[in-house]
PDB file of C-alpha atoms and ligand atoms in Angstrom:
ATOM      1  CA  UNK A   1    -106.406 -58.874 -14.430  1.00 58.00           C
ATOM      2  CA  UNK A   2    -105.626 -57.686 -17.634  1.00 74.00           C
ATOM      3  CA  UNK A   3    -102.202 -57.168 -16.961  1.00 79.00           C
ATOM      4  CA  UNK A   4    -101.984 -60.437 -15.366  1.00 89.00           C
ATOM      5  CA  UNK A   5    -102.859 -62.664 -18.762  1.00 90.00           C
ATOM      6  CA  UNK A   6    -100.601 -60.539 -20.478  1.00 90.00           C
ATOM      7  CA  UNK A   7     -97.750 -61.368 -18.372  1.00 92.00           C
ATOM      8  CA  UNK A   8     -99.484 -64.899 -18.561  1.00 92.00           C
ATOM      9  CA  UNK A   9     -99.215 -65.096 -22.174  1.00 92.00           C
ATOM     10  CA  UNK A  10     -95.390 -63.333 -22.542  1.00 92.00           C
ATOM     11  CA  UNK A  11     -94.420 -66.187 -20.304  1.00 91.00           C
ATOM     12  CA  UNK A  12     -95.681 -68.342 -22.072  1.00 92.00           C
ATOM     13  CA  UNK A  13     -94.364 -67.812 -25.261  1.00 92.00           C
ATOM     14  CA  UNK A  14     -90.885 -67.209 -23.646  1.00 91.00           C
ATOM     15  CA  UNK A  15     -90.915 -70.668 -22.332  1.00 91.00           C
ATOM     16  CA  UNK A  16     -92.246 -71.744 -26.202  1.00 88.00           C
ATOM     17  CA  UNK A  17     -88.957 -69.886 -27.182  1.00 88.00           C
ATOM     18  CA  UNK A  18     -86.675 -72.099 -24.587  1.00 87.00           C
ATOM     19  CA  UNK A  19     -88.018 -74.938 -25.877  1.00 85.00           C
ATOM     20  CA  UNK A  20     -87.232 -74.592 -29.480  1.00 82.00           C
ATOM     21  CA  UNK A  21     -83.915 -72.974 -28.829  1.00 81.00           C
ATOM     22  CA  UNK A  22     -83.224 -75.769 -26.244  1.00 81.00           C
ATOM     23  CA  UNK A  23     -84.578 -78.576 -28.834  1.00 78.00           C
ATOM     24  CA  UNK A  24     -82.164 -76.922 -31.698  1.00 75.00           C
ATOM     25  CA  UNK A  25     -79.424 -77.071 -30.106  1.00 74.00           C
ATOM     26  CA  UNK A  26     -79.475 -80.723 -28.753  1.00 76.00           C
ATOM     27  CA  UNK A  27     -80.489 -81.728 -32.242  1.00 74.00           C
ATOM     28  CA  UNK A  28     -78.426 -79.792 -34.512  1.00 81.00           C
ATOM     29  CA  UNK A  29     -78.819 -79.591 -38.275  1.00 88.00           C
ATOM     30  CA  UNK A  30     -79.850 -83.319 -38.917  1.00 91.00           C
ATOM     31  CA  UNK A  31     -81.656 -85.235 -41.191  1.00 91.00           C
ATOM     32  CA  UNK A  32     -81.835 -89.599 -41.606  1.00 91.00           C
ATOM     33  CA  UNK A  33     -78.578 -90.920 -43.574  1.00 89.00           C
ATOM     34  CA  UNK A  34     -78.588 -92.739 -46.403  1.00 91.00           C
ATOM     35  CA  UNK A  35     -77.422 -95.791 -44.854  1.00 94.00           C
ATOM     36  CA  UNK A  36     -78.893 -95.985 -41.837  1.00 94.00           C
ATOM     37  CA  UNK A  37     -76.665 -93.330 -39.830  1.00 96.00           C
ATOM     38  CA  UNK A  38     -78.238 -90.305 -38.929  1.00 95.00           C
ATOM     39  CA  UNK A  39     -76.749 -87.183 -41.074  1.00 96.00           C
ATOM     40  CA  UNK A  40     -75.270 -83.770 -40.279  1.00 96.00           C
ATOM     41  CA  UNK A  41     -76.694 -80.849 -42.119  1.00 95.00           C
ATOM     42  CA  UNK A  42     -73.745 -79.288 -43.035  1.00 95.00           C
ATOM     43  CA  UNK A  43     -72.053 -76.045 -45.742  1.00 95.00           C
ATOM     44  CA  UNK A  44     -69.772 -77.473 -48.497  1.00 96.00           C
ATOM     45  CA  UNK A  45     -67.296 -75.541 -46.146  1.00 94.00           C
ATOM     46  CA  UNK A  46     -67.970 -76.715 -42.755  1.00 94.00           C
ATOM     47  CA  UNK A  47     -68.070 -80.215 -43.936  1.00 96.00           C
ATOM     48  CA  UNK A  48     -64.343 -80.240 -44.927  1.00 95.00           C
ATOM     49  CA  UNK A  49     -63.314 -78.098 -41.989  1.00 93.00           C
ATOM     50  CA  UNK A  50     -65.075 -80.635 -39.573  1.00 94.00           C
ATOM     51  CA  UNK A  51     -63.316 -83.647 -41.910  1.00 96.00           C
ATOM     52  CA  UNK A  52     -59.607 -81.848 -42.258  1.00 93.00           C
ATOM     53  CA  UNK A  53     -60.181 -81.859 -38.134  1.00 93.00           C
ATOM     54  CA  UNK A  54     -60.586 -85.614 -38.737  1.00 95.00           C
ATOM     55  CA  UNK A  55     -58.069 -86.745 -40.553  1.00 96.00           C
ATOM     56  CA  UNK A  56     -55.799 -84.639 -38.062  1.00 95.00           C
ATOM     57  CA  UNK A  57     -56.923 -86.877 -35.294  1.00 96.00           C
ATOM     58  CA  UNK A  58     -56.023 -89.872 -37.144  1.00 97.00           C
ATOM     59  CA  UNK A  59     -52.599 -87.919 -37.936  1.00 97.00           C
ATOM     60  CA  UNK A  60     -51.977 -87.445 -34.034  1.00 97.00           C
ATOM     61  CA  UNK A  61     -53.025 -91.258 -33.517  1.00 98.00           C
ATOM     62  CA  UNK A  62     -50.755 -92.350 -36.063  1.00 98.00           C
ATOM     63  CA  UNK A  63     -47.951 -90.575 -34.215  1.00 98.00           C
ATOM     64  CA  UNK A  64     -48.581 -91.486 -30.567  1.00 98.00           C
ATOM     65  CA  UNK A  65     -48.463 -95.560 -31.910  1.00 98.00           C
ATOM     66  CA  UNK A  66     -45.263 -94.565 -34.391  1.00 98.00           C
ATOM     67  CA  UNK A  67     -43.907 -92.580 -31.411  1.00 98.00           C
ATOM     68  CA  UNK A  68     -44.546 -95.737 -28.976  1.00 98.00           C
ATOM     69  CA  UNK A  69     -43.159 -98.209 -30.770  1.00 97.00           C
ATOM     70  CA  UNK A  70     -40.014 -96.443 -31.268  1.00 97.00           C
ATOM     71  CA  UNK A  71     -40.193 -95.384 -27.694  1.00 96.00           C
ATOM     72  CA  UNK A  72     -40.092 -91.995 -28.217  1.00 98.00           C
ATOM     73  CA  UNK A  73     -41.740 -89.846 -25.937  1.00 98.00           C
ATOM     74  CA  UNK A  74     -41.752 -86.501 -27.296  1.00 98.00           C
ATOM     75  CA  UNK A  75     -42.659 -87.791 -30.414  1.00 98.00           C
ATOM     76  CA  UNK A  76     -45.599 -88.965 -28.501  1.00 98.00           C
ATOM     77  CA  UNK A  77     -46.325 -85.728 -26.374  1.00 98.00           C
ATOM     78  CA  UNK A  78     -45.954 -83.289 -29.976  1.00 97.00           C
ATOM     79  CA  UNK A  79     -48.767 -86.057 -31.671  1.00 98.00           C
ATOM     80  CA  UNK A  80     -51.171 -86.456 -28.654  1.00 98.00           C
ATOM     81  CA  UNK A  81     -51.147 -82.302 -28.154  1.00 97.00           C
ATOM     82  CA  UNK A  82     -51.638 -81.144 -31.861  1.00 96.00           C
ATOM     83  CA  UNK A  83     -54.968 -83.494 -31.373  1.00 95.00           C
ATOM     84  CA  UNK A  84     -55.874 -81.771 -28.421  1.00 95.00           C
ATOM     85  CA  UNK A  85     -58.219 -79.032 -26.950  1.00 91.00           C
ATOM     86  CA  UNK A  86     -55.883 -76.571 -28.977  1.00 84.00           C
ATOM     87  CA  UNK A  87     -56.413 -78.562 -32.660  1.00 74.00           C
ATOM     88  CA  UNK A  88     -60.750 -76.835 -32.394  1.00 77.00           C
ATOM     89  CA  UNK A  89     -59.841 -73.348 -33.065  1.00 71.00           C
ATOM     90  CA  UNK A  90     -61.425 -73.332 -36.323  1.00 71.00           C
ATOM     91  CA  UNK A  91     -64.827 -74.265 -34.995  1.00 77.00           C
ATOM     92  CA  UNK A  92     -66.999 -71.319 -35.164  1.00 85.00           C
ATOM     93  CA  UNK A  93     -70.564 -70.580 -33.456  1.00 87.00           C
ATOM     94  CA  UNK A  94     -72.719 -71.156 -36.391  1.00 88.00           C
ATOM     95  CA  UNK A  95     -71.219 -74.275 -37.224  1.00 90.00           C
ATOM     96  CA  UNK A  96     -71.153 -75.885 -33.280  1.00 89.00           C
ATOM     97  CA  UNK A  97     -75.106 -75.369 -33.164  1.00 89.00           C
ATOM     98  CA  UNK A  98     -75.596 -77.596 -35.973  1.00 91.00           C
ATOM     99  CA  UNK A  99     -73.869 -79.864 -34.305  1.00 93.00           C
ATOM    100  CA  UNK A 100     -76.378 -82.395 -32.241  1.00 92.00           C
ATOM    101  CA  UNK A 101     -75.180 -82.069 -28.360  1.00 91.00           C
ATOM    102  CA  UNK A 102     -73.912 -85.808 -28.197  1.00 92.00           C
ATOM    103  CA  UNK A 103     -71.372 -85.056 -30.957  1.00 94.00           C
ATOM    104  CA  UNK A 104     -69.957 -82.256 -29.851  1.00 92.00           C
ATOM    105  CA  UNK A 105     -69.790 -84.088 -26.382  1.00 94.00           C
ATOM    106  CA  UNK A 106     -68.324 -86.922 -27.639  1.00 94.00           C
ATOM    107  CA  UNK A 107     -65.849 -84.599 -29.805  1.00 94.00           C
ATOM    108  CA  UNK A 108     -64.758 -82.586 -27.234  1.00 94.00           C
ATOM    109  CA  UNK A 109     -63.766 -85.876 -24.966  1.00 96.00           C
ATOM    110  CA  UNK A 110     -61.590 -87.188 -27.678  1.00 96.00           C
ATOM    111  CA  UNK A 111     -59.626 -83.586 -28.072  1.00 96.00           C
ATOM    112  CA  UNK A 112     -59.140 -83.132 -23.805  1.00 97.00           C
ATOM    113  CA  UNK A 113     -58.267 -87.217 -24.491  1.00 98.00           C
ATOM    114  CA  UNK A 114     -55.591 -86.545 -26.547  1.00 97.00           C
ATOM    115  CA  UNK A 115     -54.529 -83.759 -23.781  1.00 97.00           C
ATOM    116  CA  UNK A 116     -54.641 -85.811 -21.109  1.00 98.00           C
ATOM    117  CA  UNK A 117     -52.489 -88.757 -22.906  1.00 98.00           C
ATOM    118  CA  UNK A 118     -49.966 -85.829 -23.970  1.00 98.00           C
ATOM    119  CA  UNK A 119     -49.637 -84.823 -20.137  1.00 98.00           C
ATOM    120  CA  UNK A 120     -49.434 -88.486 -18.824  1.00 98.00           C
ATOM    121  CA  UNK A 121     -46.244 -88.864 -21.455  1.00 98.00           C
ATOM    122  CA  UNK A 122     -45.391 -86.042 -20.472  1.00 97.00           C
ATOM    123  CA  UNK A 123     -45.356 -86.942 -16.838  1.00 98.00           C
ATOM    124  CA  UNK A 124     -43.625 -90.374 -17.883  1.00 97.00           C
ATOM    125  CA  UNK A 125     -46.736 -92.797 -17.302  1.00 98.00           C
ATOM    126  CA  UNK A 126     -45.369 -96.055 -18.684  1.00 97.00           C
ATOM    127  CA  UNK A 127     -46.134 -96.694 -22.549  1.00 97.00           C
ATOM    128  CA  UNK A 128     -48.295 -99.318 -22.166  1.00 97.00           C
ATOM    129  CA  UNK A 129     -51.004 -97.144 -19.764  1.00 98.00           C
ATOM    130  CA  UNK A 130     -50.412 -94.702 -22.785  1.00 98.00           C
ATOM    131  CA  UNK A 131     -51.376 -97.017 -25.159  1.00 98.00           C
ATOM    132  CA  UNK A 132     -54.508 -98.162 -23.070  1.00 98.00           C
ATOM    133  CA  UNK A 133     -55.653 -94.826 -22.969  1.00 98.00           C
ATOM    134  CA  UNK A 134     -55.235 -94.526 -27.036  1.00 98.00           C
ATOM    135  CA  UNK A 135     -57.207 -97.312 -27.743  1.00 98.00           C
ATOM    136  CA  UNK A 136     -59.765 -96.154 -25.477  1.00 97.00           C
ATOM    137  CA  UNK A 137     -60.286 -93.008 -27.277  1.00 97.00           C
ATOM    138  CA  UNK A 138     -60.333 -94.973 -30.398  1.00 98.00           C
ATOM    139  CA  UNK A 139     -63.138 -96.690 -29.227  1.00 97.00           C
ATOM    140  CA  UNK A 140     -64.801 -93.002 -28.891  1.00 97.00           C
ATOM    141  CA  UNK A 141     -63.886 -92.804 -32.733  1.00 97.00           C
ATOM    142  CA  UNK A 142     -65.583 -95.522 -33.808  1.00 97.00           C
ATOM    143  CA  UNK A 143     -68.337 -95.492 -31.876  1.00 96.00           C
ATOM    144  CA  UNK A 144     -68.571 -91.632 -33.350  1.00 96.00           C
ATOM    145  CA  UNK A 145     -68.484 -93.344 -36.955  1.00 97.00           C
ATOM    146  CA  UNK A 146     -71.600 -95.979 -36.485  1.00 97.00           C
ATOM    147  CA  UNK A 147     -73.767 -93.284 -35.930  1.00 96.00           C
ATOM    148  CA  UNK A 148     -73.231 -89.727 -37.617  1.00 96.00           C
ATOM    149  CA  UNK A 149     -72.305 -88.828 -41.191  1.00 97.00           C
ATOM    150  CA  UNK A 150     -71.585 -85.619 -42.429  1.00 97.00           C
ATOM    151  CA  UNK A 151     -73.521 -83.876 -45.518  1.00 96.00           C
ATOM    152  CA  UNK A 152     -74.042 -81.024 -47.153  1.00 95.00           C
ATOM    153  CA  UNK A 153     -77.186 -78.721 -48.192  1.00 85.00           C
TER     154      UNK A 153
HETATM  155  C1  HEC B   1     -67.948 -86.465 -32.620  1.00 65.41           C
HETATM  156  C2  HEC B   1     -67.103 -88.048 -33.407  1.00 65.41           C
HETATM  157  C3  HEC B   1     -66.722 -88.703 -34.276  1.00 65.41           C
HETATM  158  C4  HEC B   1     -65.324 -88.694 -33.810  1.00 65.41           C
HETATM  159  C5  HEC B   1     -65.343 -88.670 -32.267  1.00 65.41           C
HETATM  160  C6  HEC B   1     -63.987 -89.068 -34.315  1.00 65.41           C
HETATM  161  N1  HEC B   1     -64.786 -88.632 -35.263  1.00 65.41           N
HETATM  162 FE1  HEC B   1     -63.869 -88.897 -37.130  1.00 65.41          FE
HETATM  163  N2  HEC B   1     -66.053 -88.340 -38.369  1.00 65.41           N
HETATM  164  C7  HEC B   1     -67.009 -88.405 -37.997  1.00 65.41           C
HETATM  165  C8  HEC B   1     -67.681 -88.065 -39.162  1.00 65.41           C
HETATM  166  C9  HEC B   1     -69.011 -87.896 -38.703  1.00 65.41           C
HETATM  167  C10 HEC B   1     -66.913 -88.290 -40.175  1.00 65.41           C
HETATM  168  C11 HEC B   1     -67.513 -88.327 -41.499  1.00 65.41           C
HETATM  169  C12 HEC B   1     -68.120 -89.607 -41.746  1.00 65.41           C
HETATM  170  C13 HEC B   1     -68.994 -89.828 -42.777  1.00 65.41           C
HETATM  171  O1  HEC B   1     -69.388 -88.765 -43.581  1.00 65.41           O
HETATM  172  O2  HEC B   1     -69.248 -91.276 -43.218  1.00 65.41           O
HETATM  173  C14 HEC B   1     -65.692 -88.343 -40.104  1.00 65.41           C
HETATM  174  C15 HEC B   1     -64.695 -88.204 -40.750  1.00 65.41           C
HETATM  175  C16 HEC B   1     -62.904 -88.862 -40.158  1.00 65.41           C
HETATM  176  C17 HEC B   1     -61.894 -89.259 -41.158  1.00 65.41           C
HETATM  177  C18 HEC B   1     -62.120 -88.953 -42.832  1.00 65.41           C
HETATM  178  C19 HEC B   1     -61.687 -87.482 -43.493  1.00 65.41           C
HETATM  179  C20 HEC B   1     -62.018 -87.535 -44.722  1.00 65.41           C
HETATM  180  O3  HEC B   1     -61.241 -86.494 -44.960  1.00 65.41           O
HETATM  181  O4  HEC B   1     -62.805 -87.791 -45.479  1.00 65.41           O
HETATM  182  C21 HEC B   1     -61.264 -89.568 -40.867  1.00 65.41           C
HETATM  183  C22 HEC B   1     -59.704 -90.408 -41.102  1.00 65.41           C
HETATM  184  C23 HEC B   1     -61.382 -89.694 -38.957  1.00 65.41           C
HETATM  185  N3  HEC B   1     -62.955 -89.577 -38.966  1.00 65.41           N
HETATM  186  C24 HEC B   1     -60.798 -90.073 -38.122  1.00 65.41           C
HETATM  187  C25 HEC B   1     -60.834 -90.391 -37.063  1.00 65.41           C
HETATM  188  C26 HEC B   1     -60.305 -90.274 -35.517  1.00 65.41           C
HETATM  189  C27 HEC B   1     -59.014 -91.119 -35.712  1.00 65.41           C
HETATM  190  C28 HEC B   1     -60.919 -90.617 -34.561  1.00 65.41           C
HETATM  191  C29 HEC B   1     -60.723 -90.933 -33.709  1.00 65.41           C
HETATM  192  C30 HEC B   1     -59.682 -90.199 -32.854  1.00 65.41           C
HETATM  193  C31 HEC B   1     -62.182 -89.759 -35.163  1.00 65.41           C
HETATM  194  N4  HEC B   1     -61.800 -89.352 -36.323  1.00 65.41           N
HETATM  195  C32 HEC B   1     -63.260 -89.509 -33.950  1.00 65.41           C
HETATM  196  C33 HEC B   1     -66.661 -87.840 -36.705  1.00 65.41           C
HETATM  197  C34 HEC B   1     -66.229 -88.731 -35.595  1.00 65.41           C
END
């Protein structure tokens, strides 16, 4: 009987721990932002890392559009690939834990789509299709920027 109660308490504690961990995992390190958006709280170096990844995404987007304008398919492939999953190498587990799940999912889908654009260009898909894919991806840049800001603590 006594062991049974102990087991129940242990199970309950275990459940609470999992629930708390899950809550942190989903929510990340966030606070109310200064302009109506949700702020993600990072160390200065982490914020700089995310922002440099962002500038990389802008460079990739510019490269894709310039390549499309000039009919330069290798330029599109190179630019899109640089914005793909390969560009996420610097993100460590501590930083990952601070980013809310929704933010990570959106960020990952962008990198994935950049790889898809590179592949489509490599497969000889028409430029109009590549531009449509890029435009769809840019919608996600806009959506994410509308929802989150990066602050330091
Ligand atoms: C998962 C969310 C997310 C996605 C997706 C996203 N961004 Fe960002 N980006 C942010 C946040 C948050 C900031 C910081 C905004 C702030 O603090 O006001 C930012 C900042 C930037 C900056 C400013 C960098 C600097 O040095 O200050 C650029 C440029 C940028 N993003 C480009 C892009 C482009 C281009 C895309 C799409 C190809 C993109 N971002 C997709 C979240 C995102």
